[in-house]
CSV table of C-alpha atoms in Angstrom, one decimal:
chain,number,residue,atom,x,y,z
A,1,CYS,CA,144.1,67.1,168.6
A,2,ASN,CA,146.1,70.3,169.4
A,3,ASN,CA,148.4,72.2,167.0
A,4,PHE,CA,151.1,69.7,167.7
A,5,ASN,CA,148.9,66.7,166.6
A,6,GLN,CA,148.7,65.5,170.3
A,7,ILE,CA,145.5,64.4,172.0
A,8,GLU,CA,144.8,67.0,174.7
A,9,VAL,CA,142.3,66.6,177.6
A,10,ILE,CA,140.2,69.7,177.8
A,11,CYS,CA,137.6,68.4,180.3
A,12,LYS,CA,136.5,65.2,182.0
A,13,SER,CA,133.5,63.8,183.6
A,14,SER,CA,132.4,60.5,185.3
A,15,SER,CA,129.3,58.6,186.0
A,16,LYS,CA,128.8,55.5,188.0
A,17,SER,CA,127.6,52.5,186.2
A,18,SER,CA,126.2,49.1,187.2
A,19,GLY,CA,126.9,48.0,183.6
A,20,ILE,CA,130.5,47.2,184.1
A,21,GLN,CA,132.3,45.2,186.9
A,22,LYS,CA,136.0,44.7,187.2
A,23,GLY,CA,136.4,45.8,183.6
A,24,LYS,CA,133.8,43.4,182.3
A,25,ILE,CA,130.7,44.6,180.5
A,26,ILE,CA,127.7,43.0,182.2
A,27,ASP,CA,124.9,45.3,181.0
A,28,GLU,CA,125.4,47.1,177.7
A,29,SER,CA,122.3,49.3,178.2
A,30,ALA,CA,123.3,50.4,181.7
A,31,LEU,CA,126.8,51.2,180.6
A,32,ALA,CA,125.5,53.1,177.5
A,33,ASP,CA,123.3,55.2,179.8
A,34,SER,CA,126.2,56.0,182.1
A,35,ILE,CA,128.5,57.0,179.2
A,36,ALA,CA,125.7,59.1,177.7
A,37,GLU,CA,125.3,60.9,181.0
A,38,ALA,CA,129.0,61.7,181.2
A,39,VAL,CA,129.0,62.9,177.5
A,40,SER,CA,126.0,65.0,178.1
A,41,THR,CA,127.6,66.7,181.2
A,42,ILE,CA,130.8,67.5,179.1
A,43,GLU,CA,128.8,68.9,176.2
A,44,LYS,CA,126.7,71.1,178.4
A,45,GLU,CA,129.6,72.4,180.6
A,46,ASN,CA,131.8,73.1,177.6
A,47,ASN,CA,129.3,74.1,175.0
A,48,ILE,CA,130.6,71.4,172.5
A,49,SER,CA,129.2,68.5,170.7
A,50,ILE,CA,130.9,65.1,171.0
A,51,ASN,CA,130.5,63.0,167.9
A,52,SER,CA,133.5,60.6,168.3
A,53,ALA,CA,136.0,59.5,170.8
A,54,TYR,CA,139.2,57.5,171.6
A,55,ILE,CA,138.5,54.9,174.2
A,56,THR,CA,140.7,52.9,176.5
A,57,ILE,CA,140.6,49.1,176.8
A,58,PRO,CA,141.4,47.3,180.0
A,59,GLY,CA,144.8,45.6,179.6
A,60,LYS,CA,143.3,42.1,180.3
A,61,TYR,CA,141.6,42.3,177.0
A,62,VAL,CA,144.7,43.2,175.0
A,63,THR,CA,147.4,41.0,173.5
A,64,ILE,CA,150.6,42.7,172.2
A,65,VAL,CA,152.5,40.9,169.4
A,66,GLN,CA,156.1,42.0,168.7
A,67,ASN,CA,156.9,42.0,165.0
A,68,SER,CA,160.0,43.1,163.0
A,69,ILE,CA,160.1,43.7,159.3
A,70,THR,CA,163.2,44.5,157.3
A,71,LYS,CA,162.7,46.5,154.2
A,72,GLU,CA,164.8,47.7,151.3
A,73,ALA,CA,164.5,51.4,150.5
A,74,LYS,CA,163.0,51.9,147.0
A,75,ASP,CA,165.7,54.3,146.2
A,76,LYS,CA,168.8,54.3,148.4
A,77,TYR,CA,170.1,57.4,146.8
A,78,SER,CA,167.2,59.6,147.7
A,79,GLY,CA,166.7,58.2,151.2
A,80,ILE,CA,163.9,56.2,152.9
A,81,SER,CA,160.6,57.6,151.8
A,82,SER,CA,157.2,57.8,153.6
A,83,LYS,CA,156.0,55.1,151.1
A,84,ASP,CA,158.8,52.8,152.3
A,85,VAL,CA,157.8,53.3,155.9
A,86,ALA,CA,154.0,52.9,155.2
A,87,SER,CA,154.8,49.6,153.3
A,88,ALA,CA,156.8,48.3,156.3
A,89,ILE,CA,154.0,49.1,158.7
A,90,SER,CA,151.5,47.5,156.5
A,91,GLN,CA,153.6,44.4,156.3
A,92,ALA,CA,154.1,44.4,160.1
A,93,LYS,CA,150.3,44.2,160.6
A,94,GLU,CA,150.4,40.8,158.9
A,95,VAL,CA,150.6,38.6,161.9
A,96,GLU,CA,148.6,35.6,162.6
A,97,ILE,CA,145.5,36.7,164.5
A,98,PRO,CA,143.8,34.1,166.7
A,99,GLU,CA,140.1,33.6,166.0
A,100,ASP,CA,139.0,35.2,169.3
A,101,LYS,CA,141.1,38.3,168.7
A,102,GLN,CA,140.8,41.4,166.5
A,103,PHE,CA,143.5,43.8,165.2
A,104,ILE,CA,143.1,47.3,166.8
A,105,ASP,CA,146.4,49.1,166.1
A,106,ILE,CA,150.1,49.0,165.4
A,107,LEU,CA,152.8,51.0,167.2
A,108,ALA,CA,156.1,51.5,165.6
A,109,GLU,CA,158.7,51.2,168.5
A,110,ASN,CA,161.8,52.2,166.4
A,111,PHE,CA,163.6,51.7,163.1
A,112,VAL,CA,167.1,50.4,162.7
A,113,LEU,CA,169.0,51.7,159.7
A,114,ASP,CA,171.5,49.4,157.9
A,115,ASP,CA,174.4,51.1,159.6
A,116,GLY,CA,172.9,50.1,163.1
A,117,ARG,CA,171.6,53.6,164.0
A,118,ILE,CA,168.2,53.5,165.7
A,119,THR,CA,165.6,56.2,165.0
A,120,ASP,CA,162.1,57.0,165.6
A,121,ASP,CA,161.7,58.6,162.2
A,122,PRO,CA,163.7,57.2,159.3
A,123,ILE,CA,162.1,59.2,156.5
A,124,GLY,CA,164.9,61.0,154.5
A,125,ALA,CA,167.6,58.9,156.0
A,126,PHE,CA,170.2,57.6,153.5
A,127,SER,CA,170.0,53.8,154.1
A,128,ALA,CA,169.7,50.9,151.7
A,129,SER,CA,167.5,49.1,154.1
A,130,PHE,CA,165.9,49.5,157.6
A,131,THR,CA,164.2,47.2,160.1
A,132,LEU,CA,160.9,48.3,161.8
A,133,ASN,CA,160.4,46.9,165.2
A,134,ALA,CA,156.7,47.3,166.0
A,135,GLN,CA,154.0,46.1,168.4
A,136,VAL,CA,150.8,44.9,166.9
A,137,LEU,CA,147.9,45.3,169.3
A,138,LEU,CA,145.1,42.8,169.3
A,139,ALA,CA,141.9,42.8,171.5
A,140,ASP,CA,139.4,40.3,172.6
A,141,ARG,CA,136.9,40.2,169.8
A,142,GLU,CA,133.8,39.8,172.1
A,143,PHE,CA,134.8,42.7,174.3
A,144,ILE,CA,135.3,44.9,171.1
A,145,LYS,CA,131.9,43.9,169.8
A,146,SER,CA,130.3,44.8,173.2
A,147,ILE,CA,132.0,48.2,173.4
A,148,GLU,CA,131.2,49.1,169.9
A,149,SER,CA,127.5,48.2,170.6
A,150,VAL,CA,127.6,50.5,173.6
A,151,PHE,CA,128.9,53.4,171.7
A,152,ARG,CA,126.5,52.8,168.7
A,153,ARG,CA,123.6,53.1,171.3
A,154,ILE,CA,124.7,56.6,172.3
A,155,ASP,CA,125.7,57.6,168.7
A,156,VAL,CA,129.3,58.2,169.3
A,157,LYS,CA,131.8,57.1,166.8
A,158,ILE,CA,134.9,55.3,168.0
A,159,ASP,CA,138.1,56.9,166.5
A,160,GLY,CA,140.5,54.5,168.0
A,161,MET,CA,141.1,52.1,171.0
A,162,VAL,CA,144.0,52.4,173.3
A,163,PRO,CA,145.0,49.8,175.9
A,164,SER,CA,144.8,51.4,179.3
A,165,THR,CA,148.4,50.4,180.1
A,166,LEU,CA,149.7,52.4,177.0
A,167,ALA,CA,147.4,55.3,177.8
A,168,ASP,CA,148.7,55.4,181.4
A,169,LYS,CA,152.3,55.2,180.2
A,170,SER,CA,152.0,58.1,177.8
A,171,ILE,CA,150.4,60.3,180.4
A,172,ALA,CA,152.9,59.4,183.3
A,173,LEU,CA,156.2,59.2,181.5
A,174,ASP,CA,158.2,61.9,179.7
A,175,GLU,CA,161.3,61.6,177.5
A,176,THR,CA,163.7,61.2,180.4
A,177,ASP,CA,161.7,58.4,182.0
């Protein structure tokens, strides 16, 4: 992350792999070798050591569940606190997860204050209650097991998983889009 707490791409590398076809892992060992080759190239060219990474997941393995939680502010006279928001996010995670899926992340879309104002950050707003509109991201359990196995083989920790559709959106769109 840079000084603005944003992920910044400082380099990239690629390596062909026979371990994946049409987004499906068909040979974990071959995929691990290809990723290890790309990581090694980056480490050598940039004189860095890669111990962990955020990875993208093909959209076909991701399910997005919309969830809304309405929460009372603990103290409406001092404003909505970070604890109020954290509690709402924790509650929004509590969706029914099918047996073949696994929770990977939650994205807060926006917060609606009791006066109807919509905000991205309600902390400090004077409001008796607020509603969190969120997207709960679930992924195919078997795909996650396979990708975790691949990264264990090359000794790289997975910091997080991002659906490719959301990763593409954040790169291609700006505030006006």
